mmCIF file of C-alpha atoms in Angstrom:
data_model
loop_
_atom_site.group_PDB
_atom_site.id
_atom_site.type_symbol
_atom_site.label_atom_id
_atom_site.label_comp_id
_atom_site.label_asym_id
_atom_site.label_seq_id
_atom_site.Cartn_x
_atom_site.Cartn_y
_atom_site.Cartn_z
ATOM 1 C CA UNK A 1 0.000 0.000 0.000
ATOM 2 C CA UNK A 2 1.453 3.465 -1.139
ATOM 3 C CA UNK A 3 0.496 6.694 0.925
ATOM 4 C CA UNK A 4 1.767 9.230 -1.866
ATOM 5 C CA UNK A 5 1.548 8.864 -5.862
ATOM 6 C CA UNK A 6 2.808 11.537 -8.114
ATOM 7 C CA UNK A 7 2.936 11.830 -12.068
ATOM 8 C CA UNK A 8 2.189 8.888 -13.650
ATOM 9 C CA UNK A 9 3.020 8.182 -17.303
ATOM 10 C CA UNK A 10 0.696 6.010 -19.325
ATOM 11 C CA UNK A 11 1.125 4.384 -22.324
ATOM 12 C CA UNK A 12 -1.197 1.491 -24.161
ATOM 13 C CA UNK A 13 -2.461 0.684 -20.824
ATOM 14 C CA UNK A 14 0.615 0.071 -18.868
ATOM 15 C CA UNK A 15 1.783 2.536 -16.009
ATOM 16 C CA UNK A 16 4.612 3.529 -14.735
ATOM 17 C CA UNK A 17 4.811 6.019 -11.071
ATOM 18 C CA UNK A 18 6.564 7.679 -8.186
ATOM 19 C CA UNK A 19 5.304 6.182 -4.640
ATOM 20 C CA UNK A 20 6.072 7.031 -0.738
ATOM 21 C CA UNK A 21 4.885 4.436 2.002
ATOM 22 C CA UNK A 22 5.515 5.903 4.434
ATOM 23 C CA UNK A 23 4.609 2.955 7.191
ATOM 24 C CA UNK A 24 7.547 0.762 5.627
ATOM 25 C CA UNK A 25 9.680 -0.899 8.029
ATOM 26 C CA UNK A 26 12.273 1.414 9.322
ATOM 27 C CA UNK A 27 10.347 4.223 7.857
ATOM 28 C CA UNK A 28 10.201 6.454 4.420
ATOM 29 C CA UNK A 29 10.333 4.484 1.687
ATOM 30 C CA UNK A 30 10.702 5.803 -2.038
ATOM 31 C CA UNK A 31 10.498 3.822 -5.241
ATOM 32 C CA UNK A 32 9.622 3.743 -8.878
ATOM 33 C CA UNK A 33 6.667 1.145 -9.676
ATOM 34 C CA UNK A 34 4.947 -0.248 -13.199
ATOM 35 C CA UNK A 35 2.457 -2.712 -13.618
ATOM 36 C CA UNK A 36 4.570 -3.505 -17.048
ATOM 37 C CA UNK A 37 4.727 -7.572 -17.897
ATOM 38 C CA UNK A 38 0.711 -8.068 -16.259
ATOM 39 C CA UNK A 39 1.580 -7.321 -12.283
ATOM 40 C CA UNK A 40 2.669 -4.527 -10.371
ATOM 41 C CA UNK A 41 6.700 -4.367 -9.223
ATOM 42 C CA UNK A 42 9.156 -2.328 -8.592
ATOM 43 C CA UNK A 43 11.470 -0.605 -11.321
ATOM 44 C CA UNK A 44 13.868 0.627 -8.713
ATOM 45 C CA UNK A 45 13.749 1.558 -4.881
ATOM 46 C CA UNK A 46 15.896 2.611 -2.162
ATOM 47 C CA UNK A 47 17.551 -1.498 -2.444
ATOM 48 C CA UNK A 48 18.426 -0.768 -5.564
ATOM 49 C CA UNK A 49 22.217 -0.661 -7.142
ATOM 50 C CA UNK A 50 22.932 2.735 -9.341
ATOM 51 C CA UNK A 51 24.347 2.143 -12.836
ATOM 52 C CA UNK A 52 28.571 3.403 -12.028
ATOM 53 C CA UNK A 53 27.772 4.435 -8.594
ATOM 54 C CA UNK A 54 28.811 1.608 -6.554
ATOM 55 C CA UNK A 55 25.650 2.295 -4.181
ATOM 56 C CA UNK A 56 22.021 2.324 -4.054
ATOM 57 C CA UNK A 57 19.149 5.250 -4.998
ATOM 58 C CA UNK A 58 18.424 7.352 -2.145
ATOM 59 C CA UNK A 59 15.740 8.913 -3.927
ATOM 60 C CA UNK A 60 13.724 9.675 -7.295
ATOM 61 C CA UNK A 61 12.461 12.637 -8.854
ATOM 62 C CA UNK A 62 8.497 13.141 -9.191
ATOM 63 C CA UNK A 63 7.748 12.239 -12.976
ATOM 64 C CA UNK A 64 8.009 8.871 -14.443
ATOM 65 C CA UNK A 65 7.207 8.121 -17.994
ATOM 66 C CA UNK A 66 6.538 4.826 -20.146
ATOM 67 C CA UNK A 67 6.426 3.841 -23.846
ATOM 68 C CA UNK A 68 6.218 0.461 -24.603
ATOM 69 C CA UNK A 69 8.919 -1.826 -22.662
ATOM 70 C CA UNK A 70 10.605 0.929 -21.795
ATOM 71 C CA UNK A 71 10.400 3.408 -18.282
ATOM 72 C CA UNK A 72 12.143 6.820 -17.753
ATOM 73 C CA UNK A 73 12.494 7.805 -13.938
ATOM 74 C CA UNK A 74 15.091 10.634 -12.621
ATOM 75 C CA UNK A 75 16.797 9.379 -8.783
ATOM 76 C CA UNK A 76 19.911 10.642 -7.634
ATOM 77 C CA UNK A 77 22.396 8.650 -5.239
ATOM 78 C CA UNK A 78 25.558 9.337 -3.453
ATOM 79 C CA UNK A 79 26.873 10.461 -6.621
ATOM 80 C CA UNK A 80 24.361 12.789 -7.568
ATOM 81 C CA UNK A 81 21.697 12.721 -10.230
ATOM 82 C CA UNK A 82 20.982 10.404 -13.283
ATOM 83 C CA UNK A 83 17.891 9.581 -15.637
ATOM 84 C CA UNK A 84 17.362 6.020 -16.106
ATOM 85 C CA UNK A 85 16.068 4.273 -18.583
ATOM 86 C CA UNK A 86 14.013 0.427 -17.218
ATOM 87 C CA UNK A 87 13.873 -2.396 -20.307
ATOM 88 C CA UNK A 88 10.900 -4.533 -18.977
ATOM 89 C CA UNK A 89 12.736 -7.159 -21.106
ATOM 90 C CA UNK A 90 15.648 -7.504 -19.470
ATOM 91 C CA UNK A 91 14.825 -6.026 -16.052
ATOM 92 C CA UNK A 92 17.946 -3.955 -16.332
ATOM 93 C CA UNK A 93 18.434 -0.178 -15.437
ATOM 94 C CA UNK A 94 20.780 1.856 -17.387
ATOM 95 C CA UNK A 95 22.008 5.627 -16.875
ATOM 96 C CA UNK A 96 21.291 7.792 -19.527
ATOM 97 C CA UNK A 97 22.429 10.858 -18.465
ATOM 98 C CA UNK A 98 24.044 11.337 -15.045
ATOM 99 C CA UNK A 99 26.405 13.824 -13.229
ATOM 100 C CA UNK A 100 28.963 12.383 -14.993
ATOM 101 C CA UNK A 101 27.258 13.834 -18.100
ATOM 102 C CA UNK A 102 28.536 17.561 -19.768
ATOM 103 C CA UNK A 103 25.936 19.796 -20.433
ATOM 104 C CA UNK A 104 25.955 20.647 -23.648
ATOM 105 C CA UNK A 105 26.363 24.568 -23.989
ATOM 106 C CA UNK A 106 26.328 24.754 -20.346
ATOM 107 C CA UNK A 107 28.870 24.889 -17.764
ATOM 108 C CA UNK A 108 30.487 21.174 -16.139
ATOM 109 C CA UNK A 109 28.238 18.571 -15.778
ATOM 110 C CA UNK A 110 24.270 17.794 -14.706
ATOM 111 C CA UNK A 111 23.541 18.874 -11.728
ATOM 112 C CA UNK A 112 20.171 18.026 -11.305
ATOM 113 C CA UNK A 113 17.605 16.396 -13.561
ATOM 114 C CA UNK A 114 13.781 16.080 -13.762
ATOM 115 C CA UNK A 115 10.684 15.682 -15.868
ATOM 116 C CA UNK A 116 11.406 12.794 -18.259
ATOM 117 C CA UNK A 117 10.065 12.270 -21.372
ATOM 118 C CA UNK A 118 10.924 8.903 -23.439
ATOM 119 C CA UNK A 119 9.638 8.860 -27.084
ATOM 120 C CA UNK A 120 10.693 6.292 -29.952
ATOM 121 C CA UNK A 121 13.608 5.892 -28.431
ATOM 122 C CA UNK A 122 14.660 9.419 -27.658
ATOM 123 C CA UNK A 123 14.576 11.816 -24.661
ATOM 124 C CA UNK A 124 13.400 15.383 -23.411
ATOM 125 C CA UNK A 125 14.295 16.248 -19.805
ATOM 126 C CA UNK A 126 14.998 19.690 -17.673
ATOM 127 C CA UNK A 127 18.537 19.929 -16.531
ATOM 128 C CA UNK A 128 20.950 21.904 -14.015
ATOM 129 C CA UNK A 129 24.336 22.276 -14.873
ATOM 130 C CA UNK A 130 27.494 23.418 -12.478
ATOM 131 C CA UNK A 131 26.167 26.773 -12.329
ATOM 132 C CA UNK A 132 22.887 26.163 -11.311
ATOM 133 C CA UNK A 133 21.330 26.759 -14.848
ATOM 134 C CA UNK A 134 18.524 25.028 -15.746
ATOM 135 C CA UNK A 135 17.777 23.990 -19.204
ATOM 136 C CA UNK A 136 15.753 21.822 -21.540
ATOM 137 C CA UNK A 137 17.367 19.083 -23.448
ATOM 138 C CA UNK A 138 17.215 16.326 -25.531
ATOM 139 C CA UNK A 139 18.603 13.490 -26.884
ATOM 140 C CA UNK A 140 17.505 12.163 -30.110
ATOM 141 C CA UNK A 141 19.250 9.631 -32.140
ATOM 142 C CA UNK A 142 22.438 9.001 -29.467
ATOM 143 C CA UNK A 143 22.833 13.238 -30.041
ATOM 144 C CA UNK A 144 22.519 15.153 -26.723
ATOM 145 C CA UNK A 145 21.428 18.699 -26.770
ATOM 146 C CA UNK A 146 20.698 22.095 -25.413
ATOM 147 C CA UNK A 147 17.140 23.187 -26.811
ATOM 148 C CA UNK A 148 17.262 26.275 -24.335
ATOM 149 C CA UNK A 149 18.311 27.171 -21.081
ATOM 150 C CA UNK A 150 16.992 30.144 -18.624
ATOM 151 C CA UNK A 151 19.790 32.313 -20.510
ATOM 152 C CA UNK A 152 17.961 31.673 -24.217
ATOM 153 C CA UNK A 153 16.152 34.584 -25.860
ATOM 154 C CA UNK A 154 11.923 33.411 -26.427
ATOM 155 C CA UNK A 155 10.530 35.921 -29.177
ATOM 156 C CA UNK A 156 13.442 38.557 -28.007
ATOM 157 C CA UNK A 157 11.859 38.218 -24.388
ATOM 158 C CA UNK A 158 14.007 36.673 -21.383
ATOM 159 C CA UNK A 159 12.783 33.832 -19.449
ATOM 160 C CA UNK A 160 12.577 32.782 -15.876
ATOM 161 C CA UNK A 161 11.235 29.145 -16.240
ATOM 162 C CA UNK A 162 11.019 26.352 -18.009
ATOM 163 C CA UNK A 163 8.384 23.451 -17.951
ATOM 164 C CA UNK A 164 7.936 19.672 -19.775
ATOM 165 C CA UNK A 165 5.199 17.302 -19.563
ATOM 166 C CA UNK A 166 5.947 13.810 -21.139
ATOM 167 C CA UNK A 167 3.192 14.672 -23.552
ATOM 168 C CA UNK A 168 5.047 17.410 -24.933
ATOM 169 C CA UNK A 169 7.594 15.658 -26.792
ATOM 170 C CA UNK A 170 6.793 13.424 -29.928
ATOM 171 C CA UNK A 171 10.672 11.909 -29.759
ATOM 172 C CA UNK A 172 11.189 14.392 -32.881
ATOM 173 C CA UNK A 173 9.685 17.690 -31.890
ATOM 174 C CA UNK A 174 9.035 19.482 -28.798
ATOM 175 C CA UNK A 175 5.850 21.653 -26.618
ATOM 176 C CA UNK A 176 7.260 23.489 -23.687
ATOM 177 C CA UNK A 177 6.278 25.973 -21.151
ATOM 178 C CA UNK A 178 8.178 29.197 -20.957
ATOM 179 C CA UNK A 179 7.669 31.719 -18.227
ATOM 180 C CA UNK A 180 8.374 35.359 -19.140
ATOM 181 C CA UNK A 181 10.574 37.918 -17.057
ATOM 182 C CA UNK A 182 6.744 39.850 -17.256
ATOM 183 C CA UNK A 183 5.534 36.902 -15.249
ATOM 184 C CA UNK A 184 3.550 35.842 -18.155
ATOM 185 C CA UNK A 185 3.576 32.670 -20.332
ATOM 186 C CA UNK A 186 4.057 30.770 -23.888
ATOM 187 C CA UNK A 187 3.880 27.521 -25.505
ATOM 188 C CA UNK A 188 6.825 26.779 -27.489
#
C-alpha cells in the first residue's frame, strides 16, 4: 500500500509512477513502480544498485514516464543525479544521463535532472548544470542537446522558467512551457 503517488506516465495501458509508504519498516520508503509484464513491481527503490555508482538510490524525482517496454524515472544517489532508462525485457536499469554527463552549452556537468520524457527511443528532460542553470534538453538519435536554457532569448523576451510534460515531446519535436521575465507565459 502506497500513501503518496505523483505523475504517472501512461502508455497502451501500462503505467509507470513515483510512490512514498511511508509505514515501511524502518520508515520512508521511495520507489519507482509499473504494472509492465501483467503485475505490479518495482522498477527501482531505495535497495536498488545505481548504474557506475557503486551504491544504491536514495531517492527519485516526481515524474516517471513509459512507452512500450521501456520506463524513464530521474533518482539521484551518493553520486548525484541520473535519468534512467528500465527495459521490462531484461529487467535492467541503465544511466542515460548522469552527473557524470557535460551539459551541452552549459557549464560542467548535470547537476540536477527532472521531468522525463521517453519517445521512440529518444529523450526530453529539464537539466541543471554546475552553475545552477537550468535547461531543456534532448537526446535524439544518441545526439545530446541544449534546446534552451533560462539564458535563451523566447521571441526577443528573457525567461525565468522552463516546464515539460511527457506529452510534450513526440521523440522528434518538442511543446514546452516558458515563463516570461513579465511573469507571463508561452507555448513553445
Amino acid at each position: 500500500v502506497f500513501d503518496w503517488l505523483w505523475m504517472p506516465g501512461y502508455d497502451d495501458g501500462h503505467v509507470a509512477f513515483y510512490a512514498i509508504d511511508e509505514d515501511a519498516p524502518g520508515g520512508l520508503w521511495t520507489g519507482v513502480y509499473t504494472d509492465l509484464g501483467g503485475s505490479l513491481h518495482t522498477v527501482a527503490d531505495e535497495n536498488t544498485p545505481v548504474t557506475g555508482d557503486g551504491g544504491t538510490f536514495v531517492g527519485f524525482g516526481l515524474h516517471v514516464d513509459i512507452e512500450g517496454e521501456t520506463v524513464g524515472f530521474t533518482g539521484y544517489s551518493a553520486g548525484g543525479w541520473g535519468l534512467y532508462l528500465f527495459d521490462q525485457a531484461t529487467r535492467g536499469i541503465t544511466a542515460a544521463v548522469d552527473w557524470n554527463t557535460p551539459v551541452p552549452g552549459g557549464e560542467g556537468n548535470f547537476s540536477q535532472l527532472s521531468k522525463v520524457s521517453v519517445r521512440g527511443g529518444n529523450l526530453a528532460f529539464l537539466g541543471w548544470d554546475d552553475a545552477d542553470l537550468k535547461g531543456l534538453y534532448a537526446r535524439i538519435d544518441g545526439v545530446l542537446f541544449e534546446v534552451l536554457d533560462l539564458n535563451t532569448l523566447v521571441d526577443g523576451r528573457s525567461i525565468t522558467d522552463i516546464d515539460l510534460r511527457s506529452a510534450g515531446f513526440d521523440g522528434r519535436s518538442l511543446a514546452f512551457q516558458v515563463e516570461f521575465d513579465d511573469f507571463t507565459y508561452g507555448v513553445v
